[in-house]
Amino acid sequence: MKKNVLILSALCFAAMTLVFSGCKKETNDPQEPAKVQTYQMSITATKGGAETDEANGPRRVIGLGDGGTLTATWAAGDKVYVYNETTGEELSGYLEASDNNANTQLNGTLTGTIEVGDELLLKYQTPNNYATQDGTLDYISANCDYATATVTVATVEGGAITANADAVFENQQAIVKFTLNDGSAAIDANSLEIEVAGETYPVTPTIARREMYVALPGFTNQNITFTAKVGSDTYKREVASESLSNGAYYQITLSMTKQTAPAAVPEGGINGEFNLCDKKIWFSKGNLQYNASSNTWRFAEHQYDIAGAANANISDSYNGWIDLFGWATSGINTPVENTYFQPWNTDNTNKANYGSGITSEADWADAHANYDWGKNAISNGGNTANSGWRTLTAAEWYCLMENRAGATVNSVSRIRHAWATIDGHRGLILFPDGGTFTAGEFSTIPSTSSGFYNDMDYKTTTCTLEQWAALETKGCVFLPAAGKRSGTTVDSRTEINYIGAYWSSTAKDGTNAYYGYAFKSSDASTSRDEAPRNWGLSVRLVKDAD
C-alpha cells in the first residue's frame, strides 16, 4: 500500500496492545467455544479523505494544528494482517490487495477462531523504522507506513467470512513536509532531529536539503524541539503546545535560529562567567605573579596561592615570585611616558611616577593601554602578548561586587561574594551568576545575607581543599588576602592573610589610583577605595567572554 503515512511509535503500540488485550467476548450461553478453523475472507478496502494529486501528493495544504486527511493508493500484493479484538487473538495468514488503486479488494486465508459479531482489526504495516528516515516520501511508504480499519463479522458460513461494511483504512500517523530557513533565506540541512513527547526522531537525507518529509505519530499539546545541522553549524527552534493529528498532512515552514557556540574558556581561565553590567568575563586561574630573574609572568598555580613575605625580596634580579605590584608596572614603556613602569619598582618618593602619563581621574585608554599587566605574555595563560587579558576598571569592580545577579547559596539568593577561609587561606569567594550552591558543599556556611557580607573574621564560610576544588569546577573565584607592600616592607603579622586589595585600571588623580574592593579582618567594608600608586597590591586579570 503506497501511502504518505507513518507507523505508530513504540509508545503507541504499547497503548494499543493494552486496549486489544482488555476486550474479550463474554457470554452466558453454555455453547462449546469456537474451534480454530481456516477461513476465506474477501472485503473491499478503501481510503477516506481528500483527493490525491499524483504529482504533488495530497492537494489540501494546511498549517500546524489544523489537520487534513492523508490519502493513499494500494499496490497489488500489499499484505494486511488481522487481529480479532473480541478474542484478543492474532489470526494466522493475511489478506492481499488485488490491484493498484485507491480502492482494492482484499482476499486471503485466515486461521484462528472467528464468530459472528467479532470485531476484526485490519492492519497494513511496514517495518516500523523511524530511526533512519531520509526525508523522502518513498522512504516513509516503504518503512514507516501504518494504517488500520475495524470491521464487524456479519456471517461465518462454509468457512467464508463477510463483514458488515467495507474496510475504511485510516492512517495512524501524520506526515509533515518541513521547509527550513533561517528567517531570511533557505538552509540546506545535513540532518534534522525532532524531539517530542519523550521521543527523538532523526532525519538524515542522502544530500543536504531544505525540504524534508517526516513521519510522526500524532500527539496533542506537546512541546517540540527541532535541531538542524548545516555543515558544522547548529540551528534550533522550539515550539510550545502544538498538536499533530494521525492521518493528517502538514506543510510547515520552519524558521530556525543559528546557535552561537559558547566561547571556549581561555587557557589559564576559570570556567565561570561573571556579568559586568554590559559584558561577561572570565577570571584568570590565580593572582598575577612575576619572576624578575627570568622575566616571566604567570598566574598562581592555585587561586589561594600567594607570595606573602617573599614580596620583600623584590628587585630586578630576584629569582623568585612576587605578586604585589605598584600601579601600572607592566614592564612595558611604549610610548615612553611612564617613569616607574617596571614590576620591581619600589620607590616611594614620587607616587606620580607610577603611571605618570595620567594626571587626573581616568581609565587606561588606548594611549596608556600598555600600562596593563595583561599586555604581557602570561606563561600559563596562553603565553602570547596582547591576548586579551586585562585589568578591571573601577566601575567594573563595582558591577562585580554590587550590581549583578549573583548565585543562590544555602537557599539565600543574590549572593555575589563571601568572606571565606579555604583550609586556612583567607580571602573572598566570588560566586558566578546563576549558580546554585548547597550547605553541603561547604564545611560551614551562613544562612542569611548579612552572614555572607559581614563576616569580618572569615569564620562563617569555610571549606576544605577538596570542597574548594569542587566549588572551583562550578566557576567560583577566590581572591586571597595577599596583603600589601610599601617599598620593600611587607607586614606578615597584620596584613598577609588579613588584607586583600586588588588594583583597578582607573586613576583617582595624579598620585592615587582606585583599587577594587579591599577586604580586611578589621573592617567588613568591601567598598571601592583609593591608594597611593606606589603601594604594592594584588593583580587579578580577566578576559572578556563576549
XYZ file of C-alpha atoms in Angstrom, residues 85-499:
415
model
C -10.193 -7.591 19.027
C -13.026 -9.541 20.614
C -10.946 -12.614 21.479
C -7.589 -10.874 21.731
C -6.118 -13.202 19.087
C -3.700 -12.506 16.244
C -5.010 -14.547 13.321
C -2.581 -16.511 11.174
C -2.377 -15.686 7.487
C -3.111 -12.385 5.764
C -5.239 -10.601 3.176
C -3.667 -9.357 -0.040
C -4.525 -6.367 -2.245
C -5.651 -7.419 -5.711
C -4.761 -4.317 -7.744
C -3.209 -0.847 -7.805
C -5.865 1.643 -6.861
C -7.192 3.885 -4.131
C -9.813 1.137 -3.588
C -8.990 -2.555 -3.838
C -10.298 -5.988 -2.984
C -8.516 -7.710 -0.119
C -8.547 -11.504 -0.351
C -6.895 -14.151 1.753
C -6.882 -17.085 4.134
C -7.036 -16.647 7.910
C -6.653 -19.247 10.648
C -8.000 -18.838 14.176
C -11.332 -18.563 15.982
C -13.919 -16.214 14.485
C -17.610 -15.816 15.274
C -20.416 -13.583 14.100
C -20.193 -10.243 15.918
C -16.435 -10.349 16.437
C -14.625 -7.091 15.755
C -11.626 -7.508 13.474
C -8.766 -5.009 13.263
C -7.192 -4.983 9.792
C -3.608 -3.695 9.817
C -1.388 -2.562 6.988
C 2.093 -2.173 8.391
C 5.654 -1.658 7.074
C 8.828 -2.368 9.121
C 8.329 0.455 11.679
C 11.732 2.071 11.175
C 11.712 5.653 12.476
C 15.435 5.778 13.155
C 16.755 6.125 9.601
C 14.300 8.450 7.849
C 15.884 10.253 4.924
C 13.318 12.999 4.387
C 11.559 11.403 1.390
C 8.038 10.049 0.871
C 9.498 6.950 -0.745
C 11.261 6.023 2.476
C 8.128 6.658 4.549
C 5.991 4.491 2.276
C 8.483 1.645 2.403
C 9.461 1.824 6.067
C 7.098 3.891 8.200
C 3.604 3.162 6.892
C 0.785 2.098 9.207
C -2.981 2.182 8.603
C -5.885 0.319 10.222
C -9.562 -0.430 9.677
C -12.099 -2.045 12.021
C -14.995 -4.220 10.760
C -17.571 -6.454 12.414
C -18.078 -10.068 11.281
C -21.561 -10.337 9.716
C -21.597 -14.001 8.668
C -19.484 -17.127 9.008
C -20.775 -19.689 6.541
C -18.949 -22.596 4.956
C -15.571 -21.246 6.007
C -16.241 -17.870 4.400
C -16.316 -14.609 6.369
C -18.239 -11.490 5.432
C -18.180 -8.151 7.202
C -20.908 -5.640 7.886
C -19.211 -2.927 5.817
C -16.231 -2.104 3.631
C -12.857 -1.700 5.361
C -12.130 2.033 5.533
C -8.426 2.384 6.394
C -7.233 5.325 8.466
C -3.590 6.320 8.609
C -2.166 6.127 12.129
C 0.387 8.896 11.790
C 0.920 12.369 10.378
C 3.212 13.342 7.535
C 4.916 16.718 7.699
C 6.737 18.450 4.886
C 9.214 20.779 6.586
C 10.764 23.668 4.644
C 13.762 25.037 6.528
C 15.062 28.607 6.627
C 16.980 30.904 8.927
C 14.348 33.629 8.917
C 15.553 35.221 5.714
C 16.931 32.502 3.426
C 16.542 28.769 2.896
C 19.020 26.479 4.640
C 20.088 23.082 3.295
C 20.414 20.817 6.320
C 22.529 17.684 6.603
C 20.233 16.424 9.342
C 17.093 17.287 11.282
C 16.268 15.964 14.743
C 12.797 16.281 16.241
C 12.194 15.786 19.975
C 8.582 15.446 21.067
C 6.626 13.562 23.725
C 9.758 11.918 25.104
C 10.838 10.514 21.733
C 13.522 11.601 19.266
C 13.056 11.247 15.506
C 16.276 11.702 13.483
C 16.147 12.511 9.775
C 19.317 12.219 7.692
C 18.940 12.940 3.965
C 21.373 11.446 1.482
C 22.264 15.003 0.431
C 21.706 18.273 2.263
C 18.209 19.560 1.582
C 15.846 22.331 2.647
C 12.634 20.294 2.231
C 12.104 17.096 4.217
C 9.125 14.768 4.583
C 8.928 13.330 8.083
C 6.610 10.704 9.569
C 5.475 11.392 13.132
C 2.893 9.737 15.379
C 0.084 12.074 16.330
C 0.260 13.998 19.601
C -1.677 16.677 21.463
C -0.376 19.813 23.212
C 3.276 18.802 23.235
C 6.439 20.915 23.171
C 8.687 20.263 20.178
C 12.410 20.908 19.797
C 13.904 20.974 16.289
C 17.671 20.764 15.766
C 19.227 21.018 12.308
C 22.849 20.615 11.279
C 24.060 22.739 8.377
C 27.686 21.807 7.849
C 29.343 22.492 11.194
C 26.634 24.952 12.266
C 23.668 24.118 14.502
C 20.195 25.621 14.127
C 17.368 25.281 16.660
C 13.671 26.020 17.019
C 11.374 25.318 19.951
C 7.592 25.242 19.612
C 5.238 25.049 22.594
C 1.911 23.215 22.988
C 1.391 22.003 19.422
C -0.601 19.066 18.062
C -0.451 16.760 15.029
C -3.343 14.519 14.061
C -2.978 10.966 12.799
C -3.963 10.730 9.153
C -3.145 14.386 8.512
C -0.706 16.006 6.106
C 1.050 19.262 7.004
C 3.270 21.701 5.159
C 5.278 23.754 7.647
C 7.834 26.469 7.046
C 10.284 26.072 9.909
C 12.283 29.213 10.688
C 15.306 28.260 12.751
C 17.946 30.216 14.647
C 21.656 29.618 14.229
C 23.225 28.753 17.560
C 26.305 30.590 18.725
C 28.692 28.119 20.269
C 29.761 29.178 23.748
C 33.207 30.680 23.674
C 35.881 28.333 24.924
C 37.336 29.107 28.322
C 40.734 30.677 27.629
C 43.927 28.951 28.656
C 44.608 29.992 32.219
C 40.948 30.887 32.836
C 38.283 29.641 35.250
C 35.123 28.107 33.844
C 32.690 30.569 35.386
C 31.129 33.577 33.671
C 30.558 36.807 35.571
C 28.330 39.628 34.347
C 29.746 43.131 34.461
C 26.647 45.201 33.648
C 27.100 45.097 29.866
C 29.585 42.247 29.333
C 30.720 38.865 30.583
C 34.213 37.975 31.768
C 36.359 35.049 32.796
C 38.788 35.331 35.673
C 42.355 34.083 35.481
C 43.136 30.927 37.454
C 45.128 32.793 40.095
C 46.753 36.088 41.058
C 49.391 37.503 38.717
C 52.993 36.660 39.643
C 56.389 37.772 38.271
C 59.949 36.422 38.301
C 62.488 39.167 37.553
C 65.442 36.814 37.007
C 63.729 35.074 34.069
C 61.418 37.992 33.167
C 58.447 35.615 33.351
C 54.799 36.357 34.128
C 52.423 33.645 35.285
C 49.161 33.031 37.109
C 49.452 31.414 40.531
C 49.012 27.649 40.363
C 46.084 27.752 42.793
C 43.639 30.564 43.429
C 44.601 30.659 47.105
C 48.386 30.793 46.433
C 50.221 33.994 47.441
C 53.894 35.023 47.558
C 53.398 36.530 51.005
C 56.553 37.692 52.809
C 58.676 36.847 49.734
C 57.480 40.153 48.236
C 60.044 41.863 50.486
C 62.738 40.386 48.187
C 61.537 42.439 45.210
C 64.392 43.504 42.909
C 65.401 43.490 39.253
C 67.294 40.180 39.747
C 65.242 38.301 42.328
C 64.918 34.649 41.302
C 61.596 34.065 42.988
C 57.966 35.046 42.546
C 56.364 38.284 43.665
C 52.662 39.198 43.436
C 52.324 42.705 44.915
C 52.894 45.441 42.319
C 52.908 49.226 42.108
C 50.200 50.663 39.857
C 50.820 50.478 36.084
C 54.040 48.455 36.419
C 53.573 46.155 33.444
C 57.235 46.402 32.417
C 56.185 47.965 29.076
C 57.012 51.606 28.388
C 55.904 52.174 24.820
C 55.347 55.017 24.167
C 57.899 56.353 26.633
C 55.845 58.225 29.242
C 55.848 56.102 32.391
C 58.716 56.736 34.771
C 58.195 53.772 37.095
C 56.899 51.034 34.854
C 58.982 48.028 35.937
C 57.325 45.383 38.139
C 60.222 45.626 40.594
C 59.919 49.409 41.135
C 59.659 50.210 44.873
C 60.433 53.971 45.096
C 58.070 55.784 47.474
C 59.352 59.334 46.931
C 57.172 60.257 43.962
C 53.843 58.443 43.670
C 53.055 60.302 40.434
C 55.856 58.418 38.626
C 53.727 55.259 38.597
C 51.523 55.651 35.541
C 52.913 59.128 35.058
C 51.091 59.624 31.760
C 47.795 60.021 33.644
C 47.335 63.065 35.850
C 43.563 63.050 36.542
C 40.724 60.554 37.064
C 40.695 58.275 34.015
C 40.855 54.658 32.904
C 43.714 53.279 30.885
C 42.674 54.267 27.382
C 44.355 53.332 24.121
C 47.156 55.809 24.733
C 48.004 54.074 28.018
C 46.992 50.507 27.134
C 50.492 49.159 27.791
C 50.175 50.113 31.459
C 48.049 46.973 31.759
C 49.861 43.864 33.027
C 47.652 41.778 30.735
C 49.541 43.060 27.683
C 52.377 40.697 28.609
C 52.711 37.070 27.565
C 51.451 35.061 30.558
C 53.316 31.754 30.557
C 50.321 29.665 31.689
C 47.697 31.984 30.192
C 48.352 31.372 26.517
C 51.941 32.692 26.578
C 51.083 35.283 23.921
C 51.365 39.035 24.319
C 48.233 41.122 23.757
C 45.988 38.047 24.009
C 43.119 39.839 25.752
C 43.959 39.552 29.442
C 43.319 42.851 31.203
C 42.739 44.651 34.492
C 39.199 45.554 35.600
C 38.245 49.230 35.742
C 36.919 50.701 38.988
C 33.390 50.763 37.512
C 33.669 47.079 36.621
C 34.753 46.202 40.134
C 31.599 47.937 41.347
C 29.394 45.909 38.972
C 31.148 42.721 40.043
C 30.710 43.307 43.749
C 27.454 45.259 43.988
C 25.395 45.136 40.810
C 24.957 41.647 39.368
C 22.567 38.748 39.875
C 24.900 36.549 41.891
C 24.114 32.992 42.957
C 21.809 31.145 45.331
C 23.895 29.874 48.250
C 22.368 27.811 51.045
C 18.923 28.927 49.775
C 19.880 32.616 50.054
C 19.522 34.399 46.708
C 21.632 37.131 45.054
C 24.848 36.244 46.898
C 27.749 37.751 44.974
C 30.625 37.117 47.382
C 31.507 35.775 50.819
C 34.399 36.291 53.196
C 35.823 32.815 53.497
C 38.634 30.567 54.686
C 39.846 27.729 52.478
C 41.959 25.328 54.523
C 43.486 28.256 56.403
C 43.739 30.585 53.392
C 41.642 33.701 53.948
C 40.050 35.736 51.225
C 36.878 36.475 49.299
C 34.855 33.926 47.296
C 33.083 35.339 44.225
C 30.051 33.274 43.175
C 29.253 33.056 39.441
C 25.940 34.466 38.246
C 23.151 31.934 38.104
C 24.958 29.334 40.192
C 23.319 27.267 42.926
C 25.278 26.033 45.933
C 24.073 23.978 48.897
C 25.231 23.974 52.507
C 26.683 20.502 51.979
C 29.308 21.909 49.615
C 30.963 23.809 52.485
C 32.210 22.967 55.969
C 30.300 25.965 57.358
C 28.088 28.484 55.587
C 25.842 31.399 56.650
C 22.056 31.153 56.384
C 21.351 34.886 55.947
C 22.524 37.557 53.534
C 24.182 39.571 56.314
C 26.071 36.453 57.338
C 27.848 36.415 53.990
C 28.663 40.115 53.810
C 29.608 40.960 57.423
C 31.939 38.118 58.426
C 34.993 40.182 59.384
C 36.960 37.211 60.695
C 36.475 34.866 57.723
C 34.983 32.280 60.102
C 31.428 31.726 58.886
C 32.156 30.451 55.366
C 34.781 27.712 55.369
C 35.690 24.737 53.232
C 38.389 22.117 52.793
C 40.715 21.954 49.802
C 38.633 19.086 48.443
C 35.437 21.081 48.803
C 37.078 24.102 47.180
C 38.198 22.024 44.181
C 34.556 21.099 43.591
C 33.402 24.714 44.002
C 36.064 25.859 41.564
C 34.771 23.491 38.875
C 31.400 25.230 39.265
C 33.003 28.589 38.457
C 33.785 30.070 41.882
C 36.629 32.593 42.120
C 38.793 33.131 45.212
C 40.637 36.391 45.842
C 43.191 35.619 48.555
C 44.064 38.136 51.257
C 47.610 38.560 49.935
C 48.437 41.700 51.965
C 50.120 44.864 50.675
C 53.649 46.164 50.220
C 55.152 49.601 50.829
C 58.634 49.894 49.361
C 60.200 46.596 50.425
C 58.172 46.279 53.619
C 55.528 43.593 53.973
C 53.886 43.154 57.371
C 53.174 39.441 57.708
C 51.589 39.816 61.145
C 48.777 42.245 60.349
C 48.383 42.193 56.586
C 49.231 38.859 54.928
C 46.185 36.585 55.195
C 44.211 39.517 56.652
C 44.040 42.190 53.922
